Amino acid sequence: MKTAFATIALTTVAVSAAPTCSENYSQCNGQNWPFGVCCKDPNFTCNKKNDYLSLCEPKPKQAMELQANQQCAENYSQCNGQNWPFGVCCKDPRFSCNYKNQYLSLCEPKKELMEIEANTQCAENYSQCNGQNWPFGVCCKSANFACKYKNQYLSLCEPKKYEMEQEVSEVNVWQQCGGKDYKGDTACTAGNSCVKVNDWYSQCQPTPPNANQLATWAQCGGSANNFNANGKTCRDADKCLAYNSYYSQCVPK
């Protein structure tokens, strides 16, 4: 019985002494190191730092390549440029790394994705539906509204026919509210003020926001542009409209 016990004990010690290799960038050797002097990842090797420490690090010629392949960019973030140290790639397969200049390339939606989003994202009533660099559909969700040009930066979804079945007692945003020989209504809708442009023309424009509020048409949410509202919200007359997970905008209610 004693002999059998000794054999079992020796077998147990032999099994427990089997090498245990280290994870990437972790210790793999040093004075009195009790585990295997090896790395689990074949692309890494155990490099001596001093008598007390060795680390699993990328093999010399593969270090930068390995790091680059593991660090693709987030949506709408930098993915290339002069001396760019990481992978020229995007994590999202629906995005591609688009060149802007020698210092900057960005992860942006592939053409087919932009076309799909444009066709499926029409605007709410009285909200923006077009303008310079507008990324969504030039259309309105309501069949009774049309996308009407205001200037190169802004088009709005407005009723196809004003005063269709009732008199209008208040003037909508961006419409005329005063001026010489003007005979129409002068009171603007809530959240807007009648601003004099010249002697012949006054216009209903969004009332400037308070210190803790975001301006009309400002970004109010989403991951684009590394947005941070810093506690600010849209004006009371506006609402935060989410177009997708990347961009939300303050638009008139």
mmCIF file of C-alpha atoms in Angstrom:
data_model
loop_
_atom_site.group_PDB
_atom_site.id
_atom_site.type_symbol
_atom_site.label_atom_id
_atom_site.label_comp_id
_atom_site.label_asym_id
_atom_site.label_seq_id
_atom_site.Cartn_x
_atom_site.Cartn_y
_atom_site.Cartn_z
ATOM 1 C CA MET A 1 0.000 0.000 0.000
ATOM 2 C CA LYS A 2 2.813 2.426 0.755
ATOM 3 C CA THR A 3 4.453 1.792 -2.633
ATOM 4 C CA ALA A 4 1.224 2.429 -4.528
ATOM 5 C CA PHE A 5 0.679 5.734 -2.678
ATOM 6 C CA ALA A 6 4.170 6.965 -3.614
ATOM 7 C CA THR A 7 3.587 6.205 -7.308
ATOM 8 C CA ILE A 8 0.338 8.186 -7.364
ATOM 9 C CA ALA A 9 1.966 11.163 -5.621
ATOM 10 C CA LEU A 10 4.835 11.293 -8.141
ATOM 11 C CA THR A 11 2.406 11.181 -11.046
ATOM 12 C CA THR A 12 0.444 14.112 -9.600
ATOM 13 C CA VAL A 13 3.593 16.245 -9.252
ATOM 14 C CA ALA A 14 4.619 15.511 -12.837
ATOM 15 C CA VAL A 15 1.256 16.654 -14.215
ATOM 16 C CA SER A 16 1.171 19.871 -12.148
ATOM 17 C CA ALA A 17 4.668 20.790 -13.363
ATOM 18 C CA ALA A 18 3.563 20.920 -17.013
ATOM 19 C CA PRO A 19 4.512 24.316 -18.592
ATOM 20 C CA THR A 20 1.983 27.142 -18.296
ATOM 21 C CA CYS A 21 2.660 29.696 -21.053
ATOM 22 C CA SER A 22 1.895 33.397 -20.603
ATOM 23 C CA GLU A 23 -0.608 35.764 -22.176
ATOM 24 C CA ASN A 24 0.483 38.592 -24.504
ATOM 25 C CA TYR A 25 2.386 41.411 -22.758
ATOM 26 C CA SER A 26 2.443 39.507 -19.435
ATOM 27 C CA GLN A 27 5.381 38.122 -17.413
ATOM 28 C CA CYS A 28 6.924 34.931 -18.782
ATOM 29 C CA ASN A 29 10.172 34.570 -16.782
ATOM 30 C CA GLY A 30 12.290 35.995 -13.950
ATOM 31 C CA GLN A 31 14.065 34.955 -10.771
ATOM 32 C CA ASN A 32 12.188 32.036 -9.147
ATOM 33 C CA TRP A 33 9.567 32.116 -11.964
ATOM 34 C CA PRO A 34 7.412 28.997 -11.327
ATOM 35 C CA PHE A 35 5.756 28.610 -14.751
ATOM 36 C CA GLY A 36 6.751 27.920 -18.342
ATOM 37 C CA VAL A 37 9.188 30.270 -20.095
ATOM 38 C CA CYS A 38 6.927 30.610 -23.131
ATOM 39 C CA CYS A 39 4.089 32.623 -24.708
ATOM 40 C CA LYS A 40 0.692 31.265 -25.747
ATOM 41 C CA ASP A 41 0.649 33.383 -28.922
ATOM 42 C CA PRO A 42 3.148 32.077 -31.535
ATOM 43 C CA ASN A 43 3.600 35.662 -32.789
ATOM 44 C CA PHE A 44 5.015 36.644 -29.376
ATOM 45 C CA THR A 45 8.321 35.786 -27.722
ATOM 46 C CA CYS A 46 9.607 35.928 -24.123
ATOM 47 C CA ASN A 47 11.993 38.925 -23.927
ATOM 48 C CA LYS A 48 14.277 39.474 -20.925
ATOM 49 C CA LYS A 49 14.034 42.880 -19.228
ATOM 50 C CA ASN A 50 16.173 42.192 -16.154
ATOM 51 C CA ASP A 51 16.995 39.335 -13.775
ATOM 52 C CA TYR A 52 13.534 39.581 -12.250
ATOM 53 C CA LEU A 53 11.338 40.144 -15.290
ATOM 54 C CA SER A 54 10.787 38.891 -18.834
ATOM 55 C CA LEU A 55 7.704 39.792 -20.890
ATOM 56 C CA CYS A 56 5.763 38.231 -23.763
ATOM 57 C CA GLU A 57 6.158 40.775 -26.580
ATOM 58 C CA PRO A 58 5.552 40.708 -30.359
ATOM 59 C CA LYS A 59 8.358 39.190 -32.384
ATOM 60 C CA PRO A 60 10.471 42.082 -33.791
ATOM 61 C CA LYS A 61 9.368 42.165 -37.440
ATOM 62 C CA GLN A 62 5.729 41.523 -36.628
ATOM 63 C CA ALA A 63 5.187 44.057 -33.832
ATOM 64 C CA MET A 64 3.863 47.003 -35.854
ATOM 65 C CA GLU A 65 1.971 44.785 -38.317
ATOM 66 C CA LEU A 66 0.243 42.904 -35.522
ATOM 67 C CA GLN A 67 -0.679 46.085 -33.670
ATOM 68 C CA ALA A 68 -2.009 47.640 -36.878
ATOM 69 C CA ASN A 69 -4.192 44.644 -37.693
ATOM 70 C CA GLN A 70 -5.683 44.634 -34.200
ATOM 71 C CA GLN A 71 -6.561 48.356 -34.152
ATOM 72 C CA CYS A 72 -9.101 49.209 -36.835
ATOM 73 C CA ALA A 73 -10.983 52.499 -36.444
ATOM 74 C CA GLU A 74 -14.473 53.233 -35.128
ATOM 75 C CA ASN A 75 -17.191 54.679 -37.397
ATOM 76 C CA TYR A 76 -16.564 58.309 -38.422
ATOM 77 C CA SER A 77 -13.097 58.316 -36.776
ATOM 78 C CA GLN A 78 -9.597 58.629 -38.269
ATOM 79 C CA CYS A 79 -8.274 55.538 -40.041
ATOM 80 C CA ASN A 80 -5.188 56.827 -41.899
ATOM 81 C CA GLY A 81 -2.926 59.841 -42.469
ATOM 82 C CA GLN A 82 0.714 60.853 -42.354
ATOM 83 C CA ASN A 83 2.587 58.711 -39.788
ATOM 84 C CA TRP A 84 -0.655 56.915 -38.843
ATOM 85 C CA PRO A 85 0.494 54.078 -36.526
ATOM 86 C CA PHE A 86 -2.551 51.792 -36.619
ATOM 87 C CA GLY A 87 -4.502 49.707 -39.101
ATOM 88 C CA VAL A 88 -5.841 51.343 -42.275
ATOM 89 C CA CYS A 89 -9.225 49.728 -41.748
ATOM 90 C CA CYS A 90 -12.655 50.159 -40.164
ATOM 91 C CA LYS A 91 -14.175 47.854 -37.536
ATOM 92 C CA ASP A 92 -17.611 48.066 -39.172
ATOM 93 C CA PRO A 93 -17.652 46.140 -42.497
ATOM 94 C CA ARG A 94 -20.266 48.582 -43.796
ATOM 95 C CA PHE A 95 -17.711 51.423 -43.548
ATOM 96 C CA SER A 96 -14.562 52.126 -45.584
ATOM 97 C CA CYS A 97 -11.466 54.282 -44.993
ATOM 98 C CA ASN A 98 -11.915 57.339 -47.248
ATOM 99 C CA TYR A 99 -9.024 59.708 -48.077
ATOM 100 C CA LYS A 100 -9.500 63.399 -47.190
ATOM 101 C CA ASN A 101 -5.945 64.732 -47.409
ATOM 102 C CA GLN A 102 -2.400 63.542 -46.677
ATOM 103 C CA TYR A 103 -3.019 63.954 -42.950
ATOM 104 C CA LEU A 104 -6.501 62.484 -42.634
ATOM 105 C CA SER A 105 -8.688 59.612 -43.798
ATOM 106 C CA LEU A 106 -12.015 58.802 -42.135
ATOM 107 C CA CYS A 107 -14.172 55.706 -41.673
ATOM 108 C CA GLU A 108 -17.375 56.589 -43.526
ATOM 109 C CA PRO A 109 -20.386 54.589 -44.756
ATOM 110 C CA LYS A 110 -19.872 52.752 -48.012
ATOM 111 C CA LYS A 111 -21.803 54.206 -50.942
ATOM 112 C CA GLU A 112 -24.483 51.522 -50.900
ATOM 113 C CA LEU A 113 -25.148 52.110 -47.179
ATOM 114 C CA MET A 114 -25.507 55.868 -47.707
ATOM 115 C CA GLU A 115 -27.996 55.240 -50.522
ATOM 116 C CA ILE A 116 -30.050 52.907 -48.323
ATOM 117 C CA GLU A 117 -30.062 55.381 -45.423
ATOM 118 C CA ALA A 118 -30.930 58.264 -47.732
ATOM 119 C CA ASN A 119 -33.892 56.389 -49.187
ATOM 120 C CA THR A 120 -35.253 55.318 -45.801
ATOM 121 C CA GLN A 121 -34.729 58.476 -43.721
ATOM 122 C CA CYS A 122 -37.219 61.122 -44.735
ATOM 123 C CA ALA A 123 -37.709 64.142 -42.473
ATOM 124 C CA GLU A 124 -40.418 64.954 -39.920
ATOM 125 C CA ASN A 125 -42.857 67.840 -40.471
ATOM 126 C CA TYR A 126 -41.176 71.259 -40.188
ATOM 127 C CA SER A 127 -37.710 69.682 -39.793
ATOM 128 C CA GLN A 128 -34.642 69.890 -42.030
ATOM 129 C CA CYS A 129 -34.770 67.812 -45.215
ATOM 130 C CA ASN A 130 -31.810 69.124 -47.251
ATOM 131 C CA GLY A 131 -28.820 71.484 -47.213
ATOM 132 C CA GLN A 132 -25.090 71.524 -47.851
ATOM 133 C CA ASN A 133 -23.618 68.068 -47.096
ATOM 134 C CA TRP A 134 -27.048 66.796 -45.972
ATOM 135 C CA PRO A 135 -26.505 63.023 -45.490
ATOM 136 C CA PHE A 136 -30.115 61.783 -45.494
ATOM 137 C CA GLY A 137 -33.096 61.566 -47.839
ATOM 138 C CA VAL A 138 -34.348 64.764 -49.510
ATOM 139 C CA CYS A 139 -37.945 63.915 -48.674
ATOM 140 C CA CYS A 140 -40.695 64.299 -46.067
ATOM 141 C CA LYS A 141 -42.467 61.483 -44.220
ATOM 142 C CA SER A 142 -45.868 63.143 -44.583
ATOM 143 C CA ALA A 143 -47.410 63.075 -48.054
ATOM 144 C CA ASN A 144 -48.934 66.514 -47.373
ATOM 145 C CA PHE A 145 -45.498 68.087 -46.857
ATOM 146 C CA ALA A 146 -42.766 68.980 -49.361
ATOM 147 C CA CYS A 147 -39.040 69.719 -48.960
ATOM 148 C CA LYS A 148 -38.760 73.472 -49.613
ATOM 149 C CA TYR A 149 -35.484 75.331 -50.229
ATOM 150 C CA LYS A 150 -34.567 78.181 -47.857
ATOM 151 C CA ASN A 151 -30.872 78.689 -48.583
ATOM 152 C CA GLN A 152 -27.850 76.576 -49.521
ATOM 153 C CA TYR A 153 -27.612 75.276 -45.965
ATOM 154 C CA LEU A 154 -31.269 74.611 -45.221
ATOM 155 C CA SER A 155 -34.445 73.156 -46.710
ATOM 156 C CA LEU A 156 -37.504 72.411 -44.559
ATOM 157 C CA CYS A 157 -40.458 70.032 -44.722
ATOM 158 C CA GLU A 158 -43.457 72.376 -45.007
ATOM 159 C CA PRO A 159 -47.111 71.920 -46.029
ATOM 160 C CA LYS A 160 -47.593 71.656 -49.774
ATOM 161 C CA LYS A 161 -50.309 74.306 -49.537
ATOM 162 C CA TYR A 162 -50.260 76.930 -46.805
ATOM 163 C CA GLU A 163 -53.534 77.653 -45.038
ATOM 164 C CA MET A 164 -55.034 74.592 -46.732
ATOM 165 C CA GLU A 165 -58.223 74.358 -44.697
ATOM 166 C CA GLN A 166 -57.862 77.009 -42.047
ATOM 167 C CA GLU A 167 -56.521 80.478 -41.486
ATOM 168 C CA VAL A 168 -53.026 80.808 -40.137
ATOM 169 C CA SER A 169 -52.809 83.123 -37.143
ATOM 170 C CA GLU A 170 -49.126 82.485 -36.381
ATOM 171 C CA VAL A 171 -46.176 82.597 -38.747
ATOM 172 C CA ASN A 172 -43.964 79.516 -39.037
ATOM 173 C CA VAL A 173 -40.192 79.637 -38.615
ATOM 174 C CA TRP A 174 -38.256 81.200 -41.532
ATOM 175 C CA GLN A 175 -41.406 82.834 -42.948
ATOM 176 C CA GLN A 176 -42.021 86.595 -43.338
ATOM 177 C CA CYS A 177 -43.564 88.277 -40.326
ATOM 178 C CA GLY A 178 -43.154 91.991 -41.083
ATOM 179 C CA GLY A 179 -41.807 94.781 -43.282
ATOM 180 C CA LYS A 180 -43.116 97.827 -45.200
ATOM 181 C CA ASP A 181 -46.445 97.155 -46.947
ATOM 182 C CA TYR A 182 -46.612 93.681 -45.365
ATOM 183 C CA LYS A 183 -50.238 92.687 -44.701
ATOM 184 C CA GLY A 184 -49.840 89.223 -43.161
ATOM 185 C CA ASP A 185 -49.611 87.866 -39.636
ATOM 186 C CA THR A 186 -46.815 89.141 -37.418
ATOM 187 C CA ALA A 187 -46.856 86.675 -34.495
ATOM 188 C CA CYS A 188 -44.341 83.828 -34.788
ATOM 189 C CA THR A 189 -44.944 80.283 -33.576
ATOM 190 C CA ALA A 190 -43.677 79.292 -30.113
ATOM 191 C CA GLY A 191 -39.907 79.347 -29.755
ATOM 192 C CA ASN A 192 -39.423 81.836 -32.587
ATOM 193 C CA SER A 193 -39.053 85.622 -32.763
ATOM 194 C CA CYS A 194 -39.771 88.134 -35.544
ATOM 195 C CA VAL A 195 -36.353 89.492 -36.579
ATOM 196 C CA LYS A 196 -35.967 92.528 -38.838
ATOM 197 C CA VAL A 197 -33.788 91.776 -41.856
ATOM 198 C CA ASN A 198 -34.321 95.145 -43.570
ATOM 199 C CA ASP A 199 -37.062 97.791 -43.873
ATOM 200 C CA TRP A 200 -39.023 95.586 -46.267
ATOM 201 C CA TYR A 201 -38.572 92.188 -44.689
ATOM 202 C CA SER A 202 -38.749 90.643 -41.214
ATOM 203 C CA GLN A 203 -38.483 86.905 -40.624
ATOM 204 C CA CYS A 204 -39.485 84.436 -37.905
ATOM 205 C CA GLN A 205 -36.241 82.942 -36.613
ATOM 206 C CA PRO A 206 -35.527 80.552 -33.701
ATOM 207 C CA THR A 207 -35.164 82.440 -30.427
ATOM 208 C CA PRO A 208 -31.506 82.197 -29.289
ATOM 209 C CA PRO A 209 -31.034 79.426 -26.706
ATOM 210 C CA ASN A 210 -30.219 79.926 -23.046
ATOM 211 C CA ALA A 211 -26.786 78.975 -21.696
ATOM 212 C CA ASN A 212 -27.939 75.426 -20.913
ATOM 213 C CA GLN A 213 -29.723 74.882 -24.237
ATOM 214 C CA LEU A 214 -28.673 73.796 -27.720
ATOM 215 C CA ALA A 215 -29.551 75.906 -30.754
ATOM 216 C CA THR A 216 -32.144 74.810 -33.315
ATOM 217 C CA TRP A 217 -30.532 72.459 -35.904
ATOM 218 C CA ALA A 218 -27.601 71.732 -33.537
ATOM 219 C CA GLN A 219 -26.474 68.152 -32.900
ATOM 220 C CA CYS A 220 -28.069 66.791 -29.721
ATOM 221 C CA GLY A 221 -27.022 63.146 -29.687
ATOM 222 C CA GLY A 222 -25.225 60.295 -31.432
ATOM 223 C CA SER A 223 -21.623 59.161 -31.651
ATOM 224 C CA ALA A 224 -20.655 61.307 -34.675
ATOM 225 C CA ASN A 225 -18.077 64.056 -34.058
ATOM 226 C CA ASN A 226 -17.384 62.604 -30.570
ATOM 227 C CA PHE A 227 -20.483 64.521 -29.453
ATOM 228 C CA ASN A 228 -20.921 65.444 -25.780
ATOM 229 C CA ALA A 229 -23.957 67.560 -24.815
ATOM 230 C CA ASN A 230 -22.329 68.574 -21.516
ATOM 231 C CA GLY A 231 -25.746 68.606 -19.842
ATOM 232 C CA LYS A 232 -27.373 70.814 -22.479
ATOM 233 C CA THR A 233 -30.761 69.999 -24.025
ATOM 234 C CA CYS A 234 -32.776 71.322 -26.963
ATOM 235 C CA ARG A 235 -34.879 74.474 -26.525
ATOM 236 C CA ASP A 236 -38.431 73.982 -25.205
ATOM 237 C CA ALA A 237 -39.765 74.699 -28.695
ATOM 238 C CA ASP A 238 -37.545 71.987 -30.199
ATOM 239 C CA LYS A 239 -37.163 68.237 -29.877
ATOM 240 C CA CYS A 240 -34.113 65.983 -30.249
ATOM 241 C CA LEU A 241 -34.761 63.907 -33.383
ATOM 242 C CA ALA A 242 -32.606 60.768 -33.815
ATOM 243 C CA TYR A 243 -31.793 59.935 -37.435
ATOM 244 C CA ASN A 244 -29.639 56.950 -36.484
ATOM 245 C CA SER A 245 -27.233 55.891 -33.735
ATOM 246 C CA TYR A 246 -24.634 58.335 -35.037
ATOM 247 C CA TYR A 247 -26.579 61.599 -35.309
ATOM 248 C CA SER A 248 -29.495 63.345 -33.579
ATOM 249 C CA GLN A 249 -30.535 66.961 -34.177
ATOM 250 C CA CYS A 250 -32.588 69.667 -32.417
ATOM 251 C CA VAL A 251 -35.567 70.367 -34.716
ATOM 252 C CA PRO A 252 -38.750 72.432 -34.225
ATOM 253 C CA LYS A 253 -41.614 70.475 -32.643
#
